[in-house]
Short mmCIF file of C-alpha atoms and ligand atoms in Angstrom, two decimals:
data_model
loop_
_atom_site.label_atom_id
_atom_site.label_comp_id
_atom_site.label_asym_id
_atom_site.label_seq_id
_atom_site.Cartn_x
_atom_site.Cartn_y
_atom_site.Cartn_z
CA MET E 1 67.13 -57.38 -38.42
CA ARG E 2 65.47 -59.01 -41.32
CA ARG E 3 67.33 -61.81 -42.99
CA PHE E 4 66.12 -60.92 -46.43
CA ALA E 5 66.82 -57.47 -47.63
CA TYR E 6 64.37 -55.59 -49.76
CA CYS E 7 65.55 -55.42 -53.28
CA LYS E 8 64.26 -54.75 -56.67
CA VAL E 9 63.62 -57.65 -58.96
CA VAL E 10 63.42 -56.96 -62.56
CA LEU E 11 61.07 -59.52 -63.91
CA ALA E 12 60.14 -58.87 -67.48
CA THR E 13 57.31 -56.49 -67.87
CA SER E 14 55.72 -59.05 -70.15
CA LEU E 15 54.48 -60.59 -66.95
CA VAL E 16 52.38 -57.60 -66.16
CA TRP E 17 49.44 -59.23 -67.90
CA VAL E 18 48.96 -61.54 -65.00
CA MET E 19 48.23 -58.80 -62.55
CA LEU E 20 44.62 -59.38 -61.82
CA ASP E 21 41.89 -57.25 -60.29
CA MET E 22 43.98 -54.15 -60.45
CA PHE E 23 41.64 -51.56 -59.32
CA ILE E 24 39.83 -50.98 -56.11
CA LEU E 25 36.30 -50.78 -57.30
CA LEU E 26 34.84 -47.84 -55.58
CA TYR E 27 31.91 -46.24 -57.08
CA PHE E 28 30.32 -43.12 -55.92
CA SER E 29 27.52 -41.10 -57.14
CA GLU E 30 26.59 -37.50 -56.69
CA CYS E 31 24.15 -37.08 -53.90
CA ASN E 32 24.10 -33.35 -53.51
CA LYS E 33 20.74 -33.13 -55.15
CA CYS E 34 19.03 -35.61 -52.94
CA ASP E 35 17.06 -33.05 -51.05
CA ASP E 36 13.79 -34.37 -52.39
CA LYS E 37 14.39 -36.82 -49.57
CA LYS E 38 13.13 -34.13 -47.19
CA GLU E 39 9.47 -35.06 -47.03
CA ARG E 40 10.11 -38.74 -46.78
CA GLY E 41 12.35 -38.54 -43.78
CA LEU E 42 9.89 -37.07 -41.33
CA PRO E 43 9.63 -38.64 -37.93
CA GLY E 44 6.71 -40.68 -36.82
CA ARG E 45 7.15 -44.35 -37.48
CA ASP E 46 8.66 -45.68 -34.32
CA GLY E 47 6.26 -48.51 -33.77
CA GLY E 48 4.48 -50.88 -36.02
CA PRO E 49 2.39 -53.99 -35.97
CA ARG E 50 4.48 -57.01 -35.11
CA ASP E 51 3.48 -58.62 -38.35
CA GLY E 52 4.50 -55.55 -40.36
CA PRO E 53 7.11 -55.45 -43.12
CA GLY E 54 10.56 -56.61 -42.08
CA GLU E 55 9.46 -57.84 -38.64
CA GLY E 56 11.58 -60.62 -37.25
CA GLY E 57 14.30 -59.54 -39.68
CA LYS E 58 12.28 -60.83 -42.64
CA PRO E 59 12.97 -59.47 -46.13
CA VAL E 60 10.73 -56.75 -47.51
CA VAL E 61 9.24 -57.36 -50.91
CA ILE E 62 8.37 -54.33 -52.99
CA PRO E 63 5.30 -54.78 -55.19
CA LYS E 64 5.88 -54.73 -58.93
CA GLU E 65 4.15 -51.41 -59.46
CA ASN E 66 6.62 -49.68 -57.16
CA GLN E 67 9.80 -51.12 -58.63
CA GLU E 68 10.66 -48.06 -60.69
CA LYS E 69 10.24 -45.75 -57.74
CA MET E 70 12.26 -48.17 -55.62
CA LYS E 71 15.15 -48.03 -58.08
CA GLU E 72 15.11 -44.25 -58.06
CA MET E 73 15.12 -44.14 -54.28
CA PHE E 74 17.90 -46.72 -54.09
CA LYS E 75 20.35 -44.20 -55.54
CA ILE E 76 19.93 -41.80 -52.64
CA ASN E 77 21.68 -43.96 -50.07
CA GLN E 78 22.78 -46.94 -52.17
CA PHE E 79 20.38 -49.19 -50.31
CA ASN E 80 16.69 -49.95 -50.65
CA LEU E 81 15.36 -46.84 -48.98
CA MET E 82 11.78 -47.70 -49.87
CA ALA E 83 12.07 -51.00 -48.01
CA SER E 84 13.77 -49.32 -45.07
CA GLU E 85 10.98 -46.77 -44.77
CA MET E 86 8.35 -49.51 -44.67
CA ILE E 87 10.00 -51.17 -41.68
CA ALA E 88 9.21 -50.06 -38.12
CA LEU E 89 11.99 -48.14 -36.42
CA ASN E 90 11.79 -50.66 -33.60
CA ARG E 91 11.28 -53.83 -35.60
CA THR E 92 11.86 -57.17 -33.94
CA LEU E 93 14.92 -59.25 -34.84
CA PRO E 94 15.78 -62.91 -34.41
CA ASP E 95 18.10 -64.03 -31.64
CA VAL E 96 20.97 -65.29 -33.77
CA ARG E 97 23.40 -66.08 -30.98
CA LEU E 98 25.03 -69.45 -30.48
CA GLU E 99 23.10 -71.47 -27.91
CA GLY E 100 26.07 -71.31 -25.56
CA CYS E 101 25.86 -67.52 -25.51
CA LYS E 102 22.26 -67.25 -24.46
CA ASN E 103 22.65 -68.06 -20.80
CA LYS E 104 26.11 -66.69 -20.11
CA LEU E 105 26.21 -64.58 -16.98
CA TYR E 106 28.06 -61.29 -16.75
CA PRO E 107 29.25 -59.32 -13.71
CA ASP E 108 26.97 -56.59 -12.30
CA ASN E 109 29.62 -53.94 -12.29
CA LEU E 110 30.23 -53.61 -16.00
CA PRO E 111 31.53 -50.24 -17.23
CA ARG E 112 28.99 -47.91 -18.84
CA THR E 113 29.28 -46.98 -22.47
CA SER E 114 28.62 -43.98 -24.64
CA VAL E 115 27.52 -44.93 -28.14
CA VAL E 116 28.98 -42.69 -30.83
CA ILE E 117 27.32 -42.74 -34.25
CA VAL E 118 28.70 -40.54 -37.03
CA PHE E 119 26.75 -39.90 -40.18
CA HIS E 120 26.81 -38.02 -43.42
CA ASN E 121 23.52 -37.73 -45.32
CA GLU E 122 22.15 -40.84 -43.64
CA ALA E 123 18.52 -41.84 -44.20
CA TRP E 124 16.13 -41.05 -41.37
CA SER E 125 14.83 -44.61 -41.10
CA THR E 126 18.23 -46.31 -40.87
CA LEU E 127 19.69 -43.74 -38.49
CA LEU E 128 16.74 -43.87 -36.12
CA ARG E 129 16.47 -47.64 -36.34
CA THR E 130 20.09 -47.74 -35.18
CA VAL E 131 19.26 -45.47 -32.25
CA HIS E 132 16.12 -47.40 -31.27
CA SER E 133 17.87 -50.74 -31.47
CA VAL E 134 20.56 -49.47 -29.09
CA ILE E 135 17.99 -48.15 -26.62
CA ASP E 136 15.68 -51.13 -26.85
CA ARG E 137 18.30 -53.85 -26.59
CA SER E 138 20.78 -52.44 -24.07
CA PRO E 139 20.37 -52.49 -20.29
CA HIS E 140 19.86 -48.78 -19.54
CA THR E 141 22.15 -49.06 -16.54
CA LEU E 142 24.98 -49.69 -19.01
CA LEU E 143 24.09 -46.92 -21.43
CA GLU E 144 25.55 -43.53 -20.59
CA GLU E 145 24.30 -41.70 -23.67
CA ILE E 146 24.15 -41.75 -27.44
CA VAL E 147 26.13 -39.14 -29.35
CA LEU E 148 25.12 -38.51 -32.95
CA VAL E 149 27.78 -36.65 -34.91
CA ASP E 150 26.48 -35.04 -38.08
CA ASP E 151 29.34 -34.76 -40.53
CA ALA E 152 27.94 -31.73 -42.36
CA SER E 153 24.94 -33.50 -43.88
CA GLU E 154 22.90 -31.69 -46.52
CA ARG E 155 19.48 -32.94 -45.44
CA ASP E 156 16.98 -30.70 -43.67
CA PHE E 157 15.37 -33.57 -41.79
CA LEU E 158 18.69 -34.24 -40.08
CA LYS E 159 18.69 -30.74 -38.57
CA ARG E 160 15.89 -29.61 -36.22
CA PRO E 161 13.54 -32.56 -36.80
CA LEU E 162 16.27 -34.91 -35.65
CA GLU E 163 16.99 -32.86 -32.53
CA GLN E 164 13.31 -32.70 -31.66
CA TYR E 165 12.81 -36.39 -32.22
CA VAL E 166 15.66 -37.58 -30.03
CA ARG E 167 14.72 -35.24 -27.20
CA ARG E 168 11.82 -37.46 -26.23
CA LEU E 169 13.81 -40.70 -26.08
CA GLU E 170 14.44 -42.28 -22.69
CA ILE E 171 18.23 -42.21 -23.03
CA PRO E 172 20.11 -38.93 -23.42
CA VAL E 173 20.86 -38.46 -27.11
CA ARG E 174 23.08 -35.56 -28.17
CA VAL E 175 23.32 -34.26 -31.68
CA VAL E 176 26.68 -32.70 -32.49
CA ARG E 177 27.51 -31.00 -35.79
CA MET E 178 30.80 -30.81 -37.62
CA GLU E 179 31.25 -27.35 -39.06
CA GLN E 180 32.42 -28.76 -42.34
CA ARG E 181 32.65 -32.15 -43.96
CA SER E 182 35.44 -33.83 -42.07
CA GLY E 183 35.15 -37.53 -42.71
CA LEU E 184 34.30 -40.34 -40.38
CA ILE E 185 37.65 -40.32 -38.60
CA ARG E 186 37.56 -36.74 -37.36
CA ALA E 187 33.80 -36.97 -36.74
CA ARG E 188 34.36 -39.98 -34.48
CA LEU E 189 37.14 -38.16 -32.69
CA LYS E 190 34.78 -35.29 -31.99
CA GLY E 191 32.05 -37.63 -30.75
CA ALA E 192 34.52 -39.46 -28.54
CA SER E 193 35.87 -36.25 -27.02
CA LEU E 194 32.38 -34.99 -26.16
CA SER E 195 31.17 -38.27 -24.70
CA THR E 196 31.57 -39.25 -21.08
CA GLY E 197 31.07 -43.00 -20.62
CA GLN E 198 33.99 -45.15 -19.45
CA VAL E 199 33.66 -47.13 -22.66
CA ILE E 200 33.16 -45.70 -26.14
CA THR E 201 31.18 -47.83 -28.58
CA PHE E 202 31.27 -46.76 -32.21
CA LEU E 203 28.50 -47.76 -34.58
CA ASP E 204 27.74 -46.91 -38.19
CA ALA E 205 24.50 -45.03 -38.80
CA HIS E 206 22.74 -48.01 -40.45
CA CYS E 207 23.04 -50.72 -37.82
CA GLU E 208 20.65 -52.79 -35.74
CA CYS E 209 21.72 -54.23 -32.41
CA THR E 210 20.30 -57.59 -31.39
CA ILE E 211 19.42 -58.95 -27.99
CA GLY E 212 22.35 -59.26 -25.61
CA TRP E 213 24.78 -57.43 -27.90
CA LEU E 214 26.25 -55.09 -25.30
CA GLU E 215 26.96 -57.10 -22.16
CA PRO E 216 29.58 -59.45 -23.66
CA LEU E 217 31.42 -56.51 -25.23
CA LEU E 218 31.60 -54.59 -21.98
CA ALA E 219 32.49 -57.70 -20.00
CA ARG E 220 35.46 -58.27 -22.25
CA ILE E 221 36.62 -54.66 -22.04
CA LYS E 222 36.96 -54.92 -18.31
CA GLN E 223 40.09 -56.79 -19.18
CA ASP E 224 42.82 -54.34 -19.87
CA LYS E 225 43.71 -53.23 -23.36
CA THR E 226 41.20 -55.34 -25.20
CA VAL E 227 39.35 -53.73 -28.05
CA VAL E 228 36.24 -55.62 -29.07
CA CYS E 229 34.00 -55.92 -32.11
CA PRO E 230 30.67 -57.69 -32.34
CA ILE E 231 29.97 -60.18 -35.09
CA ILE E 232 28.72 -57.97 -37.88
CA ASP E 233 25.52 -59.46 -39.25
CA VAL E 234 24.33 -58.56 -42.72
CA ILE E 235 21.29 -56.40 -43.29
CA SER E 236 20.57 -56.83 -46.99
CA ASP E 237 20.89 -53.61 -48.94
CA ASP E 238 18.13 -54.93 -51.23
CA THR E 239 15.51 -56.29 -48.86
CA PHE E 240 16.67 -55.32 -45.36
CA GLU E 241 16.56 -58.96 -44.45
CA TYR E 242 18.58 -59.67 -41.30
CA MET E 243 21.13 -62.43 -41.84
CA ALA E 244 23.39 -63.77 -39.10
CA GLY E 245 27.09 -63.29 -39.71
CA SER E 246 29.50 -66.13 -39.11
CA ASP E 247 31.64 -66.65 -36.04
CA MET E 248 34.02 -68.53 -38.32
CA THR E 249 35.38 -65.52 -40.18
CA TYR E 250 37.77 -62.86 -38.99
CA GLY E 251 39.39 -59.72 -40.35
CA GLY E 252 42.44 -59.58 -42.57
CA PHE E 253 43.69 -57.57 -45.52
CA ASN E 254 45.43 -58.05 -48.85
CA TRP E 255 48.38 -56.41 -50.55
CA LYS E 256 46.25 -53.49 -51.64
CA LEU E 257 45.36 -52.93 -48.00
CA ASN E 258 41.75 -53.80 -48.64
CA PHE E 259 40.05 -55.14 -45.56
CA ARG E 260 38.78 -58.69 -46.20
CA TRP E 261 37.02 -61.43 -44.24
CA TYR E 262 38.89 -64.74 -44.06
CA PRO E 263 38.13 -68.07 -42.34
CA VAL E 264 39.22 -68.25 -38.71
CA PRO E 265 42.33 -70.43 -38.87
CA GLN E 266 42.66 -73.70 -37.04
CA ARG E 267 45.24 -72.29 -34.62
CA GLU E 268 42.64 -69.84 -33.31
CA MET E 269 40.05 -72.60 -32.96
CA ASP E 270 42.61 -74.66 -31.06
CA ARG E 271 43.55 -71.79 -28.77
CA ARG E 272 39.89 -71.57 -27.75
CA LYS E 273 39.74 -75.36 -27.40
CA GLY E 274 36.96 -75.40 -29.96
CA ASP E 275 34.63 -73.20 -27.87
CA ARG E 276 33.06 -70.91 -30.44
CA THR E 277 31.44 -68.75 -27.77
CA LEU E 278 34.88 -67.45 -26.70
CA PRO E 279 36.19 -64.27 -28.36
CA VAL E 280 38.25 -64.66 -31.54
CA ARG E 281 41.53 -62.80 -31.80
CA THR E 282 41.33 -60.98 -35.09
CA PRO E 283 44.23 -59.39 -37.01
CA THR E 284 42.05 -56.47 -38.13
CA MET E 285 38.66 -54.93 -37.58
CA ALA E 286 36.13 -53.97 -40.25
CA GLY E 287 36.05 -50.51 -38.74
CA GLY E 288 32.53 -49.30 -38.12
CA LEU E 289 31.55 -51.20 -35.02
CA PHE E 290 33.72 -51.59 -31.94
CA SER E 291 34.01 -50.79 -28.25
CA ILE E 292 37.07 -49.47 -26.50
CA ASP E 293 37.89 -48.25 -23.02
CA ARG E 294 38.07 -44.46 -23.04
CA ASP E 295 41.45 -44.25 -21.27
CA TYR E 296 42.92 -46.92 -23.49
CA PHE E 297 41.66 -45.11 -26.59
CA GLN E 298 43.59 -42.06 -25.40
CA GLU E 299 46.63 -44.03 -24.41
CA ILE E 300 47.07 -45.68 -27.79
CA GLY E 301 46.55 -42.48 -29.70
CA THR E 302 42.83 -42.47 -30.67
CA TYR E 303 42.81 -42.14 -34.46
CA ASP E 304 45.11 -40.56 -36.99
CA ALA E 305 43.39 -37.19 -37.42
CA GLY E 306 45.41 -36.68 -40.60
CA MET E 307 43.20 -39.20 -42.38
CA ASP E 308 40.37 -37.83 -44.48
CA ILE E 309 36.76 -38.89 -45.18
CA TRP E 310 36.89 -42.71 -45.16
CA GLY E 311 39.27 -45.62 -45.41
CA GLY E 312 42.45 -46.96 -43.89
CA GLU E 313 41.57 -46.01 -40.33
CA ASN E 314 40.39 -49.52 -39.51
CA LEU E 315 43.71 -51.12 -40.47
CA GLU E 316 45.61 -48.31 -38.83
CA ILE E 317 43.95 -48.80 -35.45
CA SER E 318 44.18 -52.58 -35.82
CA PHE E 319 47.95 -52.57 -36.45
CA ARG E 320 48.43 -50.03 -33.69
CA ILE E 321 46.47 -52.04 -31.12
CA TRP E 322 48.42 -55.22 -31.80
CA GLN E 323 51.85 -53.71 -32.33
CA CYS E 324 51.57 -51.55 -29.23
CA GLY E 325 50.65 -54.29 -26.79
CA GLY E 326 46.87 -54.51 -27.03
CA THR E 327 44.45 -57.19 -28.17
CA LEU E 328 41.74 -57.00 -30.79
CA GLU E 329 38.89 -59.46 -30.63
CA ILE E 330 35.57 -60.38 -32.16
CA VAL E 331 33.19 -61.20 -29.34
CA THR E 332 31.16 -63.99 -30.89
CA CYS E 333 28.29 -63.68 -28.42
CA SER E 334 27.58 -60.12 -29.58
CA HIS E 335 25.68 -59.60 -32.84
CA VAL E 336 25.04 -56.25 -34.53
CA GLY E 337 23.63 -55.92 -38.03
CA HIS E 338 25.01 -53.50 -40.61
CA VAL E 339 23.74 -52.56 -44.06
CA PHE E 340 26.60 -53.50 -46.36
CA ARG E 341 26.51 -51.44 -49.52
CA LYS E 342 27.99 -52.22 -52.89
CA ALA E 343 28.72 -48.57 -53.61
CA THR E 344 29.27 -45.37 -51.72
CA PRO E 345 26.42 -42.87 -51.91
CA TYR E 346 28.37 -39.76 -51.10
CA THR E 347 31.16 -37.76 -52.66
CA PHE E 348 34.76 -37.90 -51.60
CA PRO E 349 35.97 -34.31 -51.88
CA GLY E 350 39.26 -34.49 -53.76
CA GLY E 351 38.56 -37.87 -55.35
CA THR E 352 37.94 -41.31 -53.92
CA GLY E 353 41.20 -42.90 -54.96
CA GLN E 354 43.26 -39.94 -53.88
CA ILE E 355 41.82 -39.95 -50.37
CA ILE E 356 42.02 -43.67 -49.79
CA ASN E 357 45.56 -43.78 -51.13
CA LYS E 358 46.58 -40.96 -48.85
CA ASN E 359 45.09 -42.65 -45.80
CA ASN E 360 46.63 -45.97 -46.73
CA ARG E 361 50.02 -44.40 -47.26
CA ARG E 362 49.85 -42.85 -43.80
CA LEU E 363 49.23 -46.20 -42.19
CA ALA E 364 51.79 -47.98 -44.36
CA GLU E 365 54.48 -45.38 -43.64
CA VAL E 366 53.90 -45.37 -39.90
CA TRP E 367 53.20 -49.02 -39.12
CA MET E 368 54.32 -51.40 -41.85
CA ASP E 369 58.09 -50.91 -41.99
CA GLU E 370 59.59 -52.45 -45.13
CA PHE E 371 56.38 -54.41 -45.75
CA LYS E 372 54.83 -51.22 -47.05
CA ASN E 373 56.55 -52.13 -50.30
CA PHE E 374 54.07 -54.93 -50.91
CA PHE E 375 51.37 -52.27 -51.01
CA TYR E 376 53.44 -49.93 -53.14
CA ILE E 377 54.34 -52.43 -55.83
CA ILE E 378 50.78 -53.55 -56.32
CA SER E 379 49.29 -50.06 -56.39
CA PRO E 380 50.92 -48.25 -59.28
CA GLY E 381 51.13 -44.52 -58.78
CA VAL E 382 50.36 -44.63 -55.08
CA THR E 383 53.81 -43.44 -54.14
CA LYS E 384 53.08 -40.17 -55.92
CA VAL E 385 50.25 -39.39 -53.52
CA ASP E 386 51.14 -36.85 -50.87
CA TYR E 387 50.46 -38.29 -47.45
CA GLY E 388 51.09 -35.17 -45.41
CA ASP E 389 52.96 -34.96 -42.14
CA ILE E 390 53.25 -38.15 -40.11
CA THR E 391 55.77 -37.00 -37.51
CA SER E 392 53.34 -37.11 -34.62
CA ARG E 393 52.16 -40.59 -35.53
CA SER E 394 55.72 -41.88 -35.84
CA ALA E 395 56.50 -40.24 -32.52
CA LEU E 396 53.51 -42.05 -31.02
CA ARG E 397 54.88 -45.36 -32.25
CA GLN E 398 58.20 -44.48 -30.69
CA LYS E 399 56.67 -43.38 -27.40
CA LEU E 400 54.58 -46.52 -27.03
CA GLN E 401 57.56 -48.64 -28.05
CA CYS E 402 55.45 -50.59 -30.48
CA LYS E 403 56.68 -53.79 -32.03
CA PRO E 404 57.72 -54.08 -35.68
CA PHE E 405 55.29 -55.13 -38.39
CA SER E 406 57.22 -58.38 -38.85
CA TRP E 407 56.25 -59.26 -35.27
CA TYR E 408 52.61 -58.65 -36.13
CA LEU E 409 52.80 -60.86 -39.22
CA GLU E 410 54.61 -63.57 -37.30
CA ASN E 411 52.47 -63.63 -34.19
CA VAL E 412 49.09 -62.17 -35.02
CA TYR E 413 48.59 -62.79 -38.71
CA PRO E 414 50.77 -65.68 -39.90
CA ASP E 415 48.15 -66.56 -42.51
CA SER E 416 48.49 -63.12 -44.08
CA GLN E 417 48.69 -62.70 -47.85
CA ILE E 418 51.87 -60.74 -47.17
CA PRO E 419 54.66 -63.30 -46.76
CA ARG E 420 56.66 -62.83 -43.60
CA HIS E 421 59.79 -64.05 -45.30
CA TYR E 422 60.72 -63.18 -48.78
CA TYR E 423 63.92 -63.21 -50.77
CA SER E 424 63.05 -60.37 -53.01
CA LEU E 425 60.30 -58.01 -53.90
CA GLY E 426 60.10 -56.41 -57.28
CA GLU E 427 57.95 -54.46 -59.61
CA VAL E 428 55.66 -57.34 -60.32
CA PHE E 429 56.13 -60.11 -57.82
CA SER E 430 57.74 -61.25 -54.66
CA TYR E 431 59.86 -64.38 -54.45
CA THR E 432 58.97 -65.82 -51.08
CA ALA E 433 60.82 -67.98 -48.61
CA ASN E 434 58.43 -70.76 -49.58
CA LYS E 435 59.84 -70.38 -53.08
CA GLU E 436 56.64 -69.11 -54.55
CA ILE E 437 56.52 -66.36 -57.10
CA ARG E 438 53.70 -64.48 -55.65
CA THR E 439 51.58 -61.38 -55.87
CA ASP E 440 48.93 -60.92 -53.21
CA ASP E 441 47.13 -64.27 -52.89
CA LEU E 442 48.09 -65.42 -56.39
CA CYS E 443 51.06 -67.63 -57.20
CA LEU E 444 52.79 -68.43 -60.48
CA ASP E 445 51.54 -71.90 -61.34
CA VAL E 446 52.37 -74.44 -64.04
CA SER E 447 49.47 -76.69 -64.62
CA LYS E 448 50.28 -77.40 -68.27
CA LEU E 449 53.75 -78.12 -69.58
CA ASN E 450 54.85 -76.08 -72.56
CA GLY E 451 51.81 -73.96 -72.06
CA PRO E 452 51.60 -70.51 -70.60
CA VAL E 453 52.18 -70.14 -66.89
CA MET E 454 49.37 -68.66 -64.91
CA MET E 455 48.65 -66.85 -61.70
CA LEU E 456 46.41 -69.08 -59.61
CA LYS E 457 45.36 -68.93 -55.98
CA CYS E 458 48.34 -69.86 -53.79
CA HIS E 459 47.85 -73.30 -52.29
CA HIS E 460 51.10 -73.38 -50.28
CA LEU E 461 51.59 -77.06 -51.11
CA LYS E 462 54.67 -76.36 -53.22
CA GLY E 463 53.88 -78.71 -56.14
CA ASN E 464 53.12 -76.72 -59.26
CA GLN E 465 53.90 -73.47 -57.50
CA LEU E 466 57.45 -74.27 -56.39
CA TRP E 467 60.29 -72.39 -58.08
CA GLU E 468 64.03 -72.56 -57.43
CA TYR E 469 66.09 -69.53 -58.28
CA ASP E 470 69.59 -70.13 -59.50
CA PRO E 471 71.51 -66.92 -58.75
CA VAL E 472 74.40 -67.93 -61.01
CA LYS E 473 72.51 -68.97 -64.10
CA LEU E 474 69.73 -66.56 -63.22
CA THR E 475 67.11 -69.15 -63.98
CA LEU E 476 63.84 -69.81 -62.23
CA ILE E 477 63.40 -73.56 -62.34
CA HIS E 478 59.99 -75.09 -61.98
CA VAL E 479 60.98 -77.99 -59.76
CA ASN E 480 58.21 -80.44 -60.59
CA SER E 481 58.90 -80.37 -64.30
CA ASN E 482 62.57 -79.42 -64.14
CA GLN E 483 61.88 -76.73 -66.71
CA CYS E 484 62.77 -73.09 -66.77
CA LEU E 485 60.57 -70.03 -66.75
CA ASP E 486 60.86 -68.65 -70.26
CA LYS E 487 59.67 -65.28 -71.29
CA ALA E 488 58.31 -66.12 -74.69
CA SER E 489 61.29 -66.82 -76.88
CA GLU E 490 59.02 -67.57 -79.79
CA GLU E 491 57.68 -64.59 -81.53
CA ASP E 492 54.09 -65.69 -81.61
CA SER E 493 53.90 -66.10 -77.89
CA GLN E 494 53.10 -63.06 -75.80
CA VAL E 495 53.03 -64.77 -72.47
CA PRO E 496 55.68 -66.55 -70.40
CA SER E 497 55.81 -70.32 -70.26
CA VAL E 498 58.08 -73.09 -69.00
CA ARG E 499 60.48 -74.78 -71.39
CA ASP E 500 63.55 -77.00 -71.31
CA CYS E 501 66.39 -75.23 -69.57
CA THR E 502 68.53 -74.08 -72.47
CA HIS E 503 69.62 -71.05 -70.48
CA THR E 504 69.11 -68.65 -73.28
CA ARG E 505 68.73 -65.03 -72.47
CA PHE E 506 64.97 -65.56 -72.52
CA GLN E 507 65.31 -67.64 -69.38
CA GLN E 508 67.28 -65.20 -67.30
CA TRP E 509 65.59 -63.38 -64.47
CA LEU E 510 67.38 -60.82 -62.46
CA LEU E 511 66.60 -60.79 -58.77
CA ARG E 512 68.85 -57.96 -57.83
CA ASN E 513 70.61 -57.83 -54.45
CA VAL E 514 68.82 -60.92 -53.37
CA THR E 515 70.27 -62.58 -50.30
CA LEU E 516 69.48 -66.23 -50.58
CA PRO E 517 70.19 -68.81 -47.90
CA GLU E 518 72.94 -71.43 -48.20
CA VAL E 519 70.96 -73.99 -50.17
CA PHE E 520 71.22 -71.79 -53.18
N1 UDP O 1 30.64 -41.08 -42.65
C1 UDP O 1 30.81 -39.78 -42.22
N2 UDP O 1 31.50 -38.91 -42.99
C2 UDP O 1 32.05 -39.27 -44.19
C3 UDP O 1 31.91 -40.61 -44.60
C4 UDP O 1 31.21 -41.50 -43.81
O1 UDP O 1 30.31 -39.43 -41.14
O2 UDP O 1 32.66 -38.42 -44.83
C5 UDP O 1 29.90 -42.03 -41.82
C6 UDP O 1 28.79 -42.79 -42.53
O3 UDP O 1 27.57 -42.05 -42.52
C7 UDP O 1 28.70 -44.07 -41.74
C8 UDP O 1 30.14 -44.28 -41.30
O4 UDP O 1 30.80 -43.04 -41.41
O5 UDP O 1 27.88 -43.94 -40.60
C9 UDP O 1 30.87 -45.30 -42.15
O6 UDP O 1 30.72 -45.00 -43.53
P1 UDP O 1 30.09 -46.04 -44.54
O7 UDP O 1 28.92 -46.68 -43.92
O8 UDP O 1 29.87 -45.34 -45.83
O9 UDP O 1 31.26 -47.05 -44.69
P2 UDP O 1 31.15 -48.62 -44.96
O10 UDP O 1 30.26 -49.20 -43.91
O11 UDP O 1 30.57 -48.75 -46.32
O12 UDP O 1 32.56 -49.06 -44.85
MN1 MN O 2 28.47 -48.57 -43.05
#
């Protein structure tokens, strides 16, 4: 059992001002009327001169006179479609691997993979460049097939022209259609169920695989219960320049359950004895690109089919893999590029926030135990969102006898923004076992005496961010200055500060039901 019970802290609402970057910035724009795209998407460009635009992963520069047109076209997919259409579908790319990866040898008997690519209203050029890069840069003996799952796109060129085009490729490519818009989760489930390879490799529809990307993934999967991701390189949404991603970052998440990249911690470097060509254990995956053994995918419960459209599924599968006895890794010798967009081009039926909140609630309710409250307190209103029926997912957790979320935080993600130990968690902040007053990665900090306190990035060095709670006097003492947190006793001050401990009612903070250790 947890030592520190969840409880509600009532910290004055005057502190609300410090809550920063409150909203998940998700933009979307209507794309239902993008059918003028039709003519542009026609097949044909699958080869180009080796000094053509974008070759070698070089950026494409659009001449001045076409800038207006370029901006218009950008809106269709939220990337530079004009640039993409200038680039050959089989352009060359640099070999961005670490030197130590280039001559690694892999067994002959690697499992074969199906590649499943789901798409909704994808551009012709990016979709087919993904397909060509898979075919051109994978040993065909390892490639079972490619399955393209059309999630009810509204583009004519993605119908018959697509089917005709892929028919002539040297690897079997199937095009499967969802009857109605279902979202990437259910579309991937459909693709997975119709595919036949021993391994399933999921890719987004705007990727480019580089030389040697597949072998190290498959080699790693031969080891039981390991789910693997390549390093995701960046294809610029502006220029389509190919930029190598870092082997020094791995996946995490914050209180809002946003996936984020963070530096690979020292402990993980040490575990690999400094060999950067060895796979990195990662707490979470970005979501779009990974390989998994087909039987293991089944065994751990595929995806949560109750999740809609987009979002949350990557954390859900990450938590599930780790908590239920698997391993999630980034294979640093495998590089696949992905067009990262700043905005979403398509609609989210029912509303973006609503859908993402629902998906996130499902994963929080099933996998995060009491730590779900960190998500709930930082996302006002989220608890009002209906998350549907989760009985089968909870039953799955039971059946697989998965470990608690505290185990995950302790053993897989000790550097998480969510503190493993906390004395209390309230409407605004948590009071952690490190005696920080903390929300997400921000800590209450006193850098100026008698001035307002501020939320600054947690440095975990105690110092200006160390607070002692006195459960009798109900004061929060800033240890360094021996002053008390004061919620603006002077009328002209709107923000809290630290002042001499006079223990007036302005310095009393109620951490209700808090169970503090002996030292208090
Ligand atoms: N996708 C889909 N149906 C949807 C939303 C997305 O098939 O309702 C596909 C999309 O075309 C892409 C993949 O799912 O191939 C991931 O979506 P996206 O690239 O927009 O996500 P991001 O990479 O921005 O996280
Ligand atoms: Mn994507």
